[in-house]
Amino acid sequence: DNPYAPANNKATISCQGTGKFTDMKPCVNIQDCNAGLCGVNGKCVDSDKPTDNPFDNYDCDCDPGFMEIVKKGRAPGVDTKQCVNINDCPSPIETACGGLNDNGMERGICKDGLQTYTCIASEGYKTVTKNGNETCVPKECGDVPVVKNAKSPKDGETANYDTKPWKYTCNEGYSTTGEYGGETKLPCRCTASGKYTTMEECLPVSCGSVHSVANTMVSPNMDIVRFPTKLTYTADPGYSLNGNTDGKTSFEVECKSDGTQTKTKEMLRMECGTVPKQKFATYDDKKVLVFEDTLIVSCEKGYSTDETPHPTALTYEIACEAAGKFDVPGECKYITTPLPDHPDRKSTRLNS
C-alpha cells in the first residue's frame, strides 16, 4: 500500500447467522521501501516498528564509502533518503592538497574518490604521498645559483616555487651594464617550471681607454680598461721616474671601482752628468747632459782626433746614452801627419 495515502487501512466484520463474526484481515506493516529510495549504492531497510510518519519508517543501508542523506523533494512532504559518496577530501577544504600558499593560491585541488581522494597539483606544484595520503608541494629548483662577482642572501641554500623572490647584489666595481652607476641588483626566483629565472651578469665597470704616457710601453695591451685591472707602464731605454740610472723604470695605473684610473707618472730622461775631462780640447764642462743630449768638443790648436789637420778631425761629438753613460768617440791628439794632398811635405810640429 502507499504509506503516504494507504487505501487498505480499514477492515469490515459482520455477524453471521451462526452467531460468529467473519474473519478480519490483520493489520500489517506497510512496506515503505520502493525502487526510488536509497539509490544504487545502498539498500532500503523497512522499519519493524513503524510510526505514523512514513519518512521515519525506513533507513538506507549504504555501501562502503557512502552515507545516507536527505534529498529534498520538489514538493513538500516528498523528501527521500539517498546513499551518496562520502567526501573523503580533508576538511576544511582549504587545507586539502597542500592548502593555500602565501599568495592565497591553492597548491592543489582535491578530487574525491571512493573511500579515497586524489590531488591535482596547481602550476608550480607537484603531487606527492605523505603518510599514505596525497598532497601537493612546491616544485624545487635545487641549489641557489652562484653568480660571479655578486652576493646573494641565499648563498648556499636551496629554493622552491614557494620561496619568495630575492635579489643578488653586484660586488663593488661591478654592474649589469659594465658602467659605474649602472644597475647592481639582479632579481631571481624559482619558477613554476622548476628552473631559476635567467639573470644578467655582473660586469666589471669601465675606466675608459688606456692613457698614453710618452716614452713608455704599457701592458697588458687593451683598448678599454675594466675594474680591477692594473696596467704596468715600463719606461723606454734611457728613461726613469726620477731621471737617475738607479731610479724606478715602471709604475702601475689601477682601474678603481668608481670607474676612474689612478694618476699616471712622467718618465724623465736619464742623466749622464757633466762631460768628464777632455784633454787638449775646449767644451762646455758645466753642461749637464741627459739621455739623447750631445756636446761638441773642439780640439785645441795643433791637435785633432786622427793626428791630421783635416777639418773633420778637429771636433768630435759626445753623446749621453740610454744607460746613463757617455759615448766618447775619440780624443784630441798632437798633429804629426800632413794632409793627404801634400804627400811630399814632411811632418812638422805645429805650434800650439
Coordinates of C-alpha atoms in Angstrom, one line a residue, residues 4 18 47 63 72 83 100 113-114 163 171 175 188 201 238 242 246 257 288 291 297 308 319 322 347:
Y4 CA 1.5 8.3 2.5
T18 CA -24.0 -18.8 13.0
S47 CA 11.4 -0.4 10.0
D63 CA 27.6 0.5 0.6
K72 CA 14.7 17.3 -0.6
C83 CA 23.1 7.0 -0.4
L100 CA 47.0 27.8 0.3
G113 CA 37.1 9.2 -4.9
L114 CA 35.6 6.1 -3.4
T163 CA 60.3 30.7 -1.9
N171 CA 80.2 43.4 -5.8
S175 CA 77.2 46.5 -12.6
C188 CA 65.8 35.9 -9.1
E201 CA 75.7 39.2 -15.4
G238 CA 117.1 55.8 -21.3
N242 CA 113.5 60.3 -11.4
D246 CA 119.1 53.7 -10.4
S257 CA 85.7 50.6 -8.5
V288 CA 124.6 68.5 -17.5
F291 CA 119.7 60.9 -22.5
V297 CA 134.2 69.0 -28.2
T308 CA 146.0 65.3 -39.1
A319 CA 126.5 61.7 -26.6
A322 CA 120.4 55.1 -22.6
S347 CA 156.0 66.0 -40.7

